[in-house]
Short mmCIF file of C-alpha atoms in Angstrom, two decimals:
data_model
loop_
_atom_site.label_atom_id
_atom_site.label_comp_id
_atom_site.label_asym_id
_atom_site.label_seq_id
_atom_site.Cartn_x
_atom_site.Cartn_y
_atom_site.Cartn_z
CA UNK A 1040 40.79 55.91 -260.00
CA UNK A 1041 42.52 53.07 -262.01
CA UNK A 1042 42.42 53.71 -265.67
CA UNK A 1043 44.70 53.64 -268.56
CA UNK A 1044 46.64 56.44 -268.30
CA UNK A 1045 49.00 56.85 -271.56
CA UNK A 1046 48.58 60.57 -271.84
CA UNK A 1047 50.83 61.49 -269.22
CA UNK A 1048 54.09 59.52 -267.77
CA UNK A 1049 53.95 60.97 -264.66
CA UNK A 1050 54.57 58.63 -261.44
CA UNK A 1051 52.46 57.79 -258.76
CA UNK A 1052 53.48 55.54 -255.82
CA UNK A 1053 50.48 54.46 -253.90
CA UNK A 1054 49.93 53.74 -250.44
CA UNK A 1055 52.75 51.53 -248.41
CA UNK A 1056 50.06 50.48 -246.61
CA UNK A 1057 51.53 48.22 -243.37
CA UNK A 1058 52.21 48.56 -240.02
CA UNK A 1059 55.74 48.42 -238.46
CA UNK A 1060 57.36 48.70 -235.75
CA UNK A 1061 60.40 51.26 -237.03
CA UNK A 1062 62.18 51.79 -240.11
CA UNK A 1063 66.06 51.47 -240.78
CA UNK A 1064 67.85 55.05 -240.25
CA UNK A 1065 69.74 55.27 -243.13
CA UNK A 1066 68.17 55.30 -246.50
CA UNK A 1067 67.87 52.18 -249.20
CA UNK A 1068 70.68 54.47 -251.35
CA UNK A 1069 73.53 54.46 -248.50
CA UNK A 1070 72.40 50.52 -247.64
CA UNK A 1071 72.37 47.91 -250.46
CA UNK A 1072 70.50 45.10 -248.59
CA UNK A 1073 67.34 47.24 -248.66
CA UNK A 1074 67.62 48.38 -252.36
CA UNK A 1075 65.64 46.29 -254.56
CA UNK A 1076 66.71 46.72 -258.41
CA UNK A 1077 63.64 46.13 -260.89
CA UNK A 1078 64.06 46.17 -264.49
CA UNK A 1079 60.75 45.72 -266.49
CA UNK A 1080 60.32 45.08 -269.78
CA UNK A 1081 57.66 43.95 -271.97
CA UNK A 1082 57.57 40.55 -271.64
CA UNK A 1083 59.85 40.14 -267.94
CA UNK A 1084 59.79 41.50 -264.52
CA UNK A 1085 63.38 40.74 -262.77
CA UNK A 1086 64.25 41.83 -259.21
CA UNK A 1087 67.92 42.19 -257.72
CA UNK A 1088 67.13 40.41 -254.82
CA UNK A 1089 64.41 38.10 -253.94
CA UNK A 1090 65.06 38.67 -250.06
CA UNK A 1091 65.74 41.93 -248.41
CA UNK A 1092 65.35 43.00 -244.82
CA UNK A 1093 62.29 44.33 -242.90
CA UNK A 1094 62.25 47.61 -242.72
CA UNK A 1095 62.34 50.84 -245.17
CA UNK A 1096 62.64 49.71 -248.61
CA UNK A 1097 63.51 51.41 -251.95
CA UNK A 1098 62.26 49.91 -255.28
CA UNK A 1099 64.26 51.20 -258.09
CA UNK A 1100 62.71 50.57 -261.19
CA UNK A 1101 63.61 50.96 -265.01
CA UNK A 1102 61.49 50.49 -267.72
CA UNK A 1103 63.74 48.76 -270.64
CA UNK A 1104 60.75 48.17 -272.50
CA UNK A 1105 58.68 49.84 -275.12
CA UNK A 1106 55.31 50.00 -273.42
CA UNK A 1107 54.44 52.46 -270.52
CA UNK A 1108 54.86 50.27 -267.60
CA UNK A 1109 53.79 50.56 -263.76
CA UNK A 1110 55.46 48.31 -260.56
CA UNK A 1111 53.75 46.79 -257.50
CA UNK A 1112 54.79 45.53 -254.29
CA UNK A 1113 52.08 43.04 -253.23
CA UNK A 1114 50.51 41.19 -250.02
CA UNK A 1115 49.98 37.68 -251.15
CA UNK A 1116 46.67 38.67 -251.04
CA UNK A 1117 47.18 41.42 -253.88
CA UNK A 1118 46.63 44.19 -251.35
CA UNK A 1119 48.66 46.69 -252.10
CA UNK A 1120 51.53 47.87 -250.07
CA UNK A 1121 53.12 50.20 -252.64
CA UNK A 1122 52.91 51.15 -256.32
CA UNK A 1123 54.34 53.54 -258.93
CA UNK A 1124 52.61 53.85 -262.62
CA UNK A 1125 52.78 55.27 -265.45
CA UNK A 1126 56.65 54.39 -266.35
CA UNK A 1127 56.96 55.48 -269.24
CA UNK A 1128 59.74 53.86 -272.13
CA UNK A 1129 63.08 54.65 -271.23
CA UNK A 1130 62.41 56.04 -268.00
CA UNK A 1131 63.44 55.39 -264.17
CA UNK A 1132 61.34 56.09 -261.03
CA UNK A 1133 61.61 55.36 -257.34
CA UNK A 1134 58.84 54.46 -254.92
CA UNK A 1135 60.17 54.51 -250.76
CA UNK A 1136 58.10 51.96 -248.60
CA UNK A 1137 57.85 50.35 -245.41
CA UNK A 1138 56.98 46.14 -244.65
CA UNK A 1139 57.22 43.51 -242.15
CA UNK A 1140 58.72 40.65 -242.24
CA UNK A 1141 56.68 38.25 -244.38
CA UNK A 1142 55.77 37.25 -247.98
CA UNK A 1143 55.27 39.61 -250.96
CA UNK A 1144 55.14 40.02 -254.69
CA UNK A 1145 56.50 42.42 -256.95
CA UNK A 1146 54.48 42.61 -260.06
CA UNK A 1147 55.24 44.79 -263.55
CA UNK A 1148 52.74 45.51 -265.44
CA UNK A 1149 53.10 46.20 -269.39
CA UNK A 1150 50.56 48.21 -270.96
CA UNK A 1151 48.83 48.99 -267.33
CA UNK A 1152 46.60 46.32 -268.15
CA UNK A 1153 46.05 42.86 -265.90
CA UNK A 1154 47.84 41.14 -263.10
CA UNK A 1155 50.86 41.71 -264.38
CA UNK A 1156 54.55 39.58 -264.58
CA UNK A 1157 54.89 38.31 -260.93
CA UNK A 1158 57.82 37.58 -259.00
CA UNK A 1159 58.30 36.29 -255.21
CA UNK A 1160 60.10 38.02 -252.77
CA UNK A 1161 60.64 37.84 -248.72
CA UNK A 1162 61.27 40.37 -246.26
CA UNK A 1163 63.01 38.80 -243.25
CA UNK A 1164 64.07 39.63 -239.79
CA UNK A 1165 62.99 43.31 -238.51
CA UNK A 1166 64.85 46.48 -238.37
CA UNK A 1167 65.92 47.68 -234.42
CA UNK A 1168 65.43 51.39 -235.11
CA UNK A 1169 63.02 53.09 -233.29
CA UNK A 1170 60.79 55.40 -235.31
CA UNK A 1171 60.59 58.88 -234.27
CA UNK A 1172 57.27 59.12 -231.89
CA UNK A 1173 55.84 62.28 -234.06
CA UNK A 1174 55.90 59.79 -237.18
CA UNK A 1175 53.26 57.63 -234.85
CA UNK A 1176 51.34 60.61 -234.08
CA UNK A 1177 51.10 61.54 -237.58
CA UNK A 1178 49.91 58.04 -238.55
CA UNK A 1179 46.98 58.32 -235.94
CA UNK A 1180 45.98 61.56 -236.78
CA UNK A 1181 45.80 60.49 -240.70
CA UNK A 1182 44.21 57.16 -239.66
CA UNK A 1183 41.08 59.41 -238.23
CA UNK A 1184 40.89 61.87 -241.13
CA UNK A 1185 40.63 58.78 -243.19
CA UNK A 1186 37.56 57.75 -240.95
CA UNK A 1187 36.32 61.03 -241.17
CA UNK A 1188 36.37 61.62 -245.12
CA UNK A 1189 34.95 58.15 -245.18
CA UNK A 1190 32.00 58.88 -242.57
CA UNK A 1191 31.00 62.31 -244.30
CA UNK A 1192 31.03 60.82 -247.55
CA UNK A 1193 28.23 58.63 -246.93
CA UNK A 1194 25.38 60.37 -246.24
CA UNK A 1195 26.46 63.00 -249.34
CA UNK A 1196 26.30 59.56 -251.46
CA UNK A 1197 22.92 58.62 -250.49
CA UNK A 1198 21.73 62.19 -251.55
CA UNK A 1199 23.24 61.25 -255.17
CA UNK A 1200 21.02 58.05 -255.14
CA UNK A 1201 17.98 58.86 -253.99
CA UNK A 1202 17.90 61.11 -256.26
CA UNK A 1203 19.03 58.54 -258.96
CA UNK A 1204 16.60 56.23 -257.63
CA UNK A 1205 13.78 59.06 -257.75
CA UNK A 1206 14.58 59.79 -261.36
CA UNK A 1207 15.53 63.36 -260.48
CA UNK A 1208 18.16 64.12 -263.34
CA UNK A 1209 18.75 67.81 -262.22
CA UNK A 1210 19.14 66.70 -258.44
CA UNK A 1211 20.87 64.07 -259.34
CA UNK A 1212 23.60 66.32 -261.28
CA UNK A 1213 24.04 68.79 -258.61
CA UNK A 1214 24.60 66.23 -256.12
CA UNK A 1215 26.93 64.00 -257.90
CA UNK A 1216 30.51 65.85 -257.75
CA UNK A 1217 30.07 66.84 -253.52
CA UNK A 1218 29.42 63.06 -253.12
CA UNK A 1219 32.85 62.46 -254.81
CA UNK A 1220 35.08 64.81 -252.64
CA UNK A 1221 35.79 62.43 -249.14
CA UNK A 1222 36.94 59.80 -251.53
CA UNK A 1223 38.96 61.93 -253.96
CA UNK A 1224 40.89 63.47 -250.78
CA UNK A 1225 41.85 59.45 -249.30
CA UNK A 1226 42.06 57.75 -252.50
CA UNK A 1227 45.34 56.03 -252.13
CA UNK A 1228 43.61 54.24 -248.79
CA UNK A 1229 41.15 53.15 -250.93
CA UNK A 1230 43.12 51.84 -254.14
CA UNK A 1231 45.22 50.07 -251.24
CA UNK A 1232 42.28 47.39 -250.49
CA UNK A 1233 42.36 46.57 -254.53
CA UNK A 1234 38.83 45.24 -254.92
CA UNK A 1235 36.97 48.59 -254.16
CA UNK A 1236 38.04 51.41 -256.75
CA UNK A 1237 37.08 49.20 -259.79
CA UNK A 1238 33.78 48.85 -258.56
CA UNK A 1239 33.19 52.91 -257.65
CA UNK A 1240 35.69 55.14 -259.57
CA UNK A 1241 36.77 53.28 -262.95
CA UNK A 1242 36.36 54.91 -266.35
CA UNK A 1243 34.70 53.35 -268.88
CA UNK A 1244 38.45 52.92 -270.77
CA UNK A 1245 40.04 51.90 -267.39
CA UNK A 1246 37.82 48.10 -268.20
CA UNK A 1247 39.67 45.28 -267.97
CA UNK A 1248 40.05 43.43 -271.31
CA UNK A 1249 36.57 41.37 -271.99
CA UNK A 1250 34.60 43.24 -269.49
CA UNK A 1251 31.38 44.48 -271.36
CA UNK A 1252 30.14 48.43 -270.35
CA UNK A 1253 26.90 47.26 -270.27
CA UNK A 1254 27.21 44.45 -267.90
CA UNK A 1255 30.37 45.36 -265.47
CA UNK A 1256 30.66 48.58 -265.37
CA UNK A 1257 29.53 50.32 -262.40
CA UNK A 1258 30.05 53.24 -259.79
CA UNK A 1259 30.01 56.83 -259.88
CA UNK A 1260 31.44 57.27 -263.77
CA UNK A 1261 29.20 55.11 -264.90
CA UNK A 1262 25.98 57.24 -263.41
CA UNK A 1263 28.17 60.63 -264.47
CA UNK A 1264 27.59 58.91 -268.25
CA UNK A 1265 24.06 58.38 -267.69
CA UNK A 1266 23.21 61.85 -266.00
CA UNK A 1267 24.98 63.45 -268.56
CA UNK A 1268 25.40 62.37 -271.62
CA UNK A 1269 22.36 60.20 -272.08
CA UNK A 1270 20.33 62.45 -269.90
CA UNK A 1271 18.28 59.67 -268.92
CA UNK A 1272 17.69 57.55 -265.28
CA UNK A 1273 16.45 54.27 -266.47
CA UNK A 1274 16.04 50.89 -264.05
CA UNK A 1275 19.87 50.36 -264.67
CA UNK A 1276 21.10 53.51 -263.07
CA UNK A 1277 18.58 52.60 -260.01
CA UNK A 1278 20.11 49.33 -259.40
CA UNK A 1279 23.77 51.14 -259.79
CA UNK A 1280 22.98 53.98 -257.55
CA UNK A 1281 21.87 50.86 -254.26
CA UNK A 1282 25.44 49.12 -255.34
CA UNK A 1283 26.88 52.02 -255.25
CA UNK A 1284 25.89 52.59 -251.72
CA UNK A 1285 27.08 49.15 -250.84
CA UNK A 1286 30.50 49.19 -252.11
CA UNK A 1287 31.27 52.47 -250.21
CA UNK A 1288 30.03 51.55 -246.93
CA UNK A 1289 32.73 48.54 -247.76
CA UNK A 1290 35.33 51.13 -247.83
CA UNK A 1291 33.49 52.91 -244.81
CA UNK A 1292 34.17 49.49 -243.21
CA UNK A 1293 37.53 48.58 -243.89
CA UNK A 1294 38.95 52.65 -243.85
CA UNK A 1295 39.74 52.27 -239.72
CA UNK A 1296 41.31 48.68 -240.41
CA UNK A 1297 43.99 50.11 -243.24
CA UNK A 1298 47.09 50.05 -241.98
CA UNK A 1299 49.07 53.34 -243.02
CA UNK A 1300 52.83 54.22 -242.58
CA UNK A 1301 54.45 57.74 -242.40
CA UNK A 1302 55.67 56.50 -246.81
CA UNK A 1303 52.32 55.39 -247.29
CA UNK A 1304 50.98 58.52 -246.10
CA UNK A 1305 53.94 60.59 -248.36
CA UNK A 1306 53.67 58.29 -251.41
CA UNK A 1307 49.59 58.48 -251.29
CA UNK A 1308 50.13 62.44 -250.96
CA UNK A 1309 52.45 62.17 -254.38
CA UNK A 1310 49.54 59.81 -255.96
CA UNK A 1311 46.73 62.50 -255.32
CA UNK A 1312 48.88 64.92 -257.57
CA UNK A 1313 49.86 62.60 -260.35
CA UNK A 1314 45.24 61.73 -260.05
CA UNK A 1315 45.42 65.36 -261.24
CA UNK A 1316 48.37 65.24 -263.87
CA UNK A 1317 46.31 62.24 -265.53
CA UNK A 1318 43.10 63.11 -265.38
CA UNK A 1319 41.66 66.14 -264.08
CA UNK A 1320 43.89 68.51 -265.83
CA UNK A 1321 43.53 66.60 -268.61
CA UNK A 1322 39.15 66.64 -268.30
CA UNK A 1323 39.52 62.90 -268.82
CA UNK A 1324 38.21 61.97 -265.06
CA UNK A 1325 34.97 63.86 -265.32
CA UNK A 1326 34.96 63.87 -269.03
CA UNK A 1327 30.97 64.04 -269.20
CA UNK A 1328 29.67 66.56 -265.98
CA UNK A 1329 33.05 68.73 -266.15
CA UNK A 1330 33.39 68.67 -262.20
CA UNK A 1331 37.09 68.00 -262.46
CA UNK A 1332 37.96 71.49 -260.34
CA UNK A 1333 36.34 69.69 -257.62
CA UNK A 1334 38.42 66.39 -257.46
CA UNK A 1335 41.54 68.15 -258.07
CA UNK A 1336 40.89 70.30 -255.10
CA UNK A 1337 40.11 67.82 -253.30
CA UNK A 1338 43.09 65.61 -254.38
CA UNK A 1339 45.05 68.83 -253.32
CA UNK A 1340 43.77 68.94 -250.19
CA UNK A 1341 44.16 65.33 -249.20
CA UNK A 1342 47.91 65.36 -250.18
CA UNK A 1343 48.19 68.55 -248.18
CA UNK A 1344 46.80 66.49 -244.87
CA UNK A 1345 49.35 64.05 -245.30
CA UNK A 1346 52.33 66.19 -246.14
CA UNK A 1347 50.90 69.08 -242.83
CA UNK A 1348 51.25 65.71 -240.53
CA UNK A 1349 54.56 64.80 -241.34
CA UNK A 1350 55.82 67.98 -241.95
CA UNK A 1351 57.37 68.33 -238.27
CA UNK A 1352 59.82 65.74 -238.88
CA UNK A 1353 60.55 66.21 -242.68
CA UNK A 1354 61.43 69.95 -241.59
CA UNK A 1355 64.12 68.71 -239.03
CA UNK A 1356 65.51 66.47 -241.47
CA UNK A 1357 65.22 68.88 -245.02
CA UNK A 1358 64.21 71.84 -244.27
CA UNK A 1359 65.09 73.75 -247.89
CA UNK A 1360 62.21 70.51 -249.17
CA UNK A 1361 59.77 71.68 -247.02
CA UNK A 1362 59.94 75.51 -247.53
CA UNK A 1363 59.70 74.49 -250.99
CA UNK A 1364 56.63 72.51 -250.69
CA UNK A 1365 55.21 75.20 -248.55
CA UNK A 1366 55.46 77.69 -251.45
CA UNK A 1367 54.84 75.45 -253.98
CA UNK A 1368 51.12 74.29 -252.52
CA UNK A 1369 49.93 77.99 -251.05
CA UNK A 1370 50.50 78.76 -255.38
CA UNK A 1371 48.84 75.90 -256.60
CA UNK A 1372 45.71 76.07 -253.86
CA UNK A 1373 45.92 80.32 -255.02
CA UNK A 1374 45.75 79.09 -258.75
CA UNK A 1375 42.53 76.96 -257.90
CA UNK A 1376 40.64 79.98 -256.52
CA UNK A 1377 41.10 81.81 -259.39
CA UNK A 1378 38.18 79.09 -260.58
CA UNK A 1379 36.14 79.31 -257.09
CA UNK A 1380 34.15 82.13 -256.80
CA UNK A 1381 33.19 81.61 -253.33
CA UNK A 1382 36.61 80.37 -250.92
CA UNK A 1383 33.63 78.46 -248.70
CA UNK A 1384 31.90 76.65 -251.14
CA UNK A 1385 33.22 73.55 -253.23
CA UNK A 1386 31.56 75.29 -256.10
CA UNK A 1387 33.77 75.55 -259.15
CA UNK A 1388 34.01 76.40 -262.97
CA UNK A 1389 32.79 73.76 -265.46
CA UNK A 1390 36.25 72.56 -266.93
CA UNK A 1391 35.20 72.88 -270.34
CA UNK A 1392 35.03 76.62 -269.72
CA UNK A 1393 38.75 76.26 -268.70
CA UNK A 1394 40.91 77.04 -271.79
CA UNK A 1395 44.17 75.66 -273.20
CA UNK A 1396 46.28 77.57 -271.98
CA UNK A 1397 44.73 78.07 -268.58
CA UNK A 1398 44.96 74.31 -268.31
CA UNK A 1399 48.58 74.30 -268.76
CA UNK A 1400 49.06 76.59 -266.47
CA UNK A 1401 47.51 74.32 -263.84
CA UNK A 1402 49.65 71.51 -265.37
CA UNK A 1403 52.33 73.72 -264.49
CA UNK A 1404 51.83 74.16 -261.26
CA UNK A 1405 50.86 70.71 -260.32
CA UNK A 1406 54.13 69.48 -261.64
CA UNK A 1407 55.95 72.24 -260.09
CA UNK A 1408 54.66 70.62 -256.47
CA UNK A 1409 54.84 66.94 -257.68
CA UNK A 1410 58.84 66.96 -258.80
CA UNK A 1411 59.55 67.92 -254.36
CA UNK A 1412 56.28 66.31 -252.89
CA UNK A 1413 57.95 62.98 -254.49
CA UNK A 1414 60.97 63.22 -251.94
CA UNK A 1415 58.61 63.53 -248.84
CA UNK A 1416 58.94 59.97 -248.09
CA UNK A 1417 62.31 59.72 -248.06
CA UNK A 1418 62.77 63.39 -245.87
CA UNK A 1419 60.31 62.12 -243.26
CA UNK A 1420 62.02 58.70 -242.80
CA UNK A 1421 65.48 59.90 -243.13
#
């Protein structure tokens, strides 16, 4: 979900989300011309390079100012094609991507808030390399989970609103965190179309400055409030639960026309763990029903899809990184069921039950899988 995320300064790099033919075989660190220097402060965004060849890319970007900062590479549009938040002070971070030739932005964005400090840049020409066929396969086979998660998700969503529109608070609550899991597991597809996550997934802090709760906020946290906290279904929450509907049978729509690379698919899997590291180990994402267990499994398991597909090639190119992320996600998924009582069933502990330092140990091991799953990009496109 977008929200303002200050808690934590952990990275995420979002989907790359465009097709290409190939990428460039060595990486952006042993070739200059597709290294792209951004230094962000709070009151400039400057680039090295306002042209760079077509291909695999590497942002590099350092945060010389004094607010927690996070970078975008942009469609014209404002689709994204790849992101990294939560840059903290002080701090560096990396994002690997993938464009065609064409027109872009590169936007910083001080204090996570807006449409950031904008600059113009141009990818030119095309890179020869071929990509490795597997890479392709892994792309297709992503592309239809995508579909899938989207499809199932549906029809669990229109159980949450009928019985928000039959004023069935009980119903209502059980139904609301299964209708969630689809889009917690593809996320990073869905952030990548920019218009759709504000409307379904925002937190009441992640507003945009001089939007009013009452009027413009919407989607599933806005219902959780309601359910919850209020206890109430009133006319509002009717009319929320049929948009509701609407906007995610937009996504539905637009899931099988995303275009996905094999970094899109490795930075999105490194997004879904940072989701956790900001706000379900924190309980900020389902701060009113508690169902954070479920989105964080389900963020788990989406990253794991991604990172299972590519893992053929990554393993030919750095095989020590993926025997390390094999370890580190058969702990973290073996923490989780320690708070599943049934393996089948999405069913899991309330996180308010979930103590301090029970929480940290999750923290733990979510970091200990985030700090490797961040060089998947670069291993698969090697």
């Amino acid at each position: 979900m977008r929200a303002v995320r200050l808690s934590v300064v952990t990275a995420a790099a979002a989907a790359a989300l465009t097709v290409v033919t190939g990428c460039t075989e060595k990486s952006a660190a042993e070739d200059s011309d597709h290294l792209i220097r951004v230094s962000a402060t709070d009151s400039k965004c400057e680039v090295s390079k306002k042209e760079f060849p077509a291909g695999h890319i590497e942002l590099s970007v350092e945060n010389k100012g004094s607010k927690v900062t996070e970078v975008y590479l942009l469609f014209p549009d404002d689709r994204i094609v790849a992101e990294r938040e939560n840059i903290g002070p002080g701090t560096k971070q990396t994002v690997t991507a993938e464009v065609k030739a064409g027109d872009y932005r590169i936007a910083c964005k001080p204090g996570m808030k807006g449409k950031g400090i904008r600059q113009d840049v141009k990818a030119t020409g095309g890179s020869a390399a071929k990509r490795d066929p597997r890479l392709d396969e892994a792309v297709a086979a992503y592309r239809e989970y995508a579909q899938a998660q989207a499809d199932e998700t549906l029809p669990k969503v229109k159980v949450f609103t009928d019985a928000v529109k039959a004023g069935d608070l009980q119903a209502a609550q059980k139904a609301y965190a299964p209708s969630r899991i689809g889009w917690e597991r593809t996320e990073p597809v869905a952030e990548s179309f920019g218009d759709i996550d504000p409307k379904v997934d925002v937190r009441e802090d992640g507003l945009e400055d001089g939007q009013d709760p009452a009027t413009d906020w919407t989607g599933w946290h806005r219902l959780e409030k309601a359910l919850w906290q209020d206890k109430k279904i009133g006319d509002r929450e009717k009319q929320l639960a049929d948009q509701l509907v609407k906007d995610l049978t937009d996504w539905q729509s637009r899931v099988g026309k995303a275009e996905i690379t094999p970094t899109s698919m490795a930075n999105g899997a490194k997004e879904l763990l940072d989701e956790v590291a900001t706000g379900k180990v924190t309980g900020e994402e389902e701060r009113y029903s508690h169902t954070d267990l479920v989105d964080f499994k389900a963020n788990v398991e989406g990253a794991q899809k991604s990172y299972e597909l590519l893992k053929p090639v990554a393993k030919d190119n750095d095989a020590a990184l993926v025997t390390e992320l094999d370890k580190q996600f058969a702990a973290l998924n073996t923490l989780l069921d320690k708070y599943r009582p049934n393996p089948a069933s999405y069913d899991f502990t309330s996180y308010d039950k979930v103590g301090k330092a029970d929480r940290k140990e999750l923290s733990d091991a979510v970091n200990a899988l985030a700090e490797p799953l961040s060089k998947l990009a670069a291993a698969a496109v090697k």
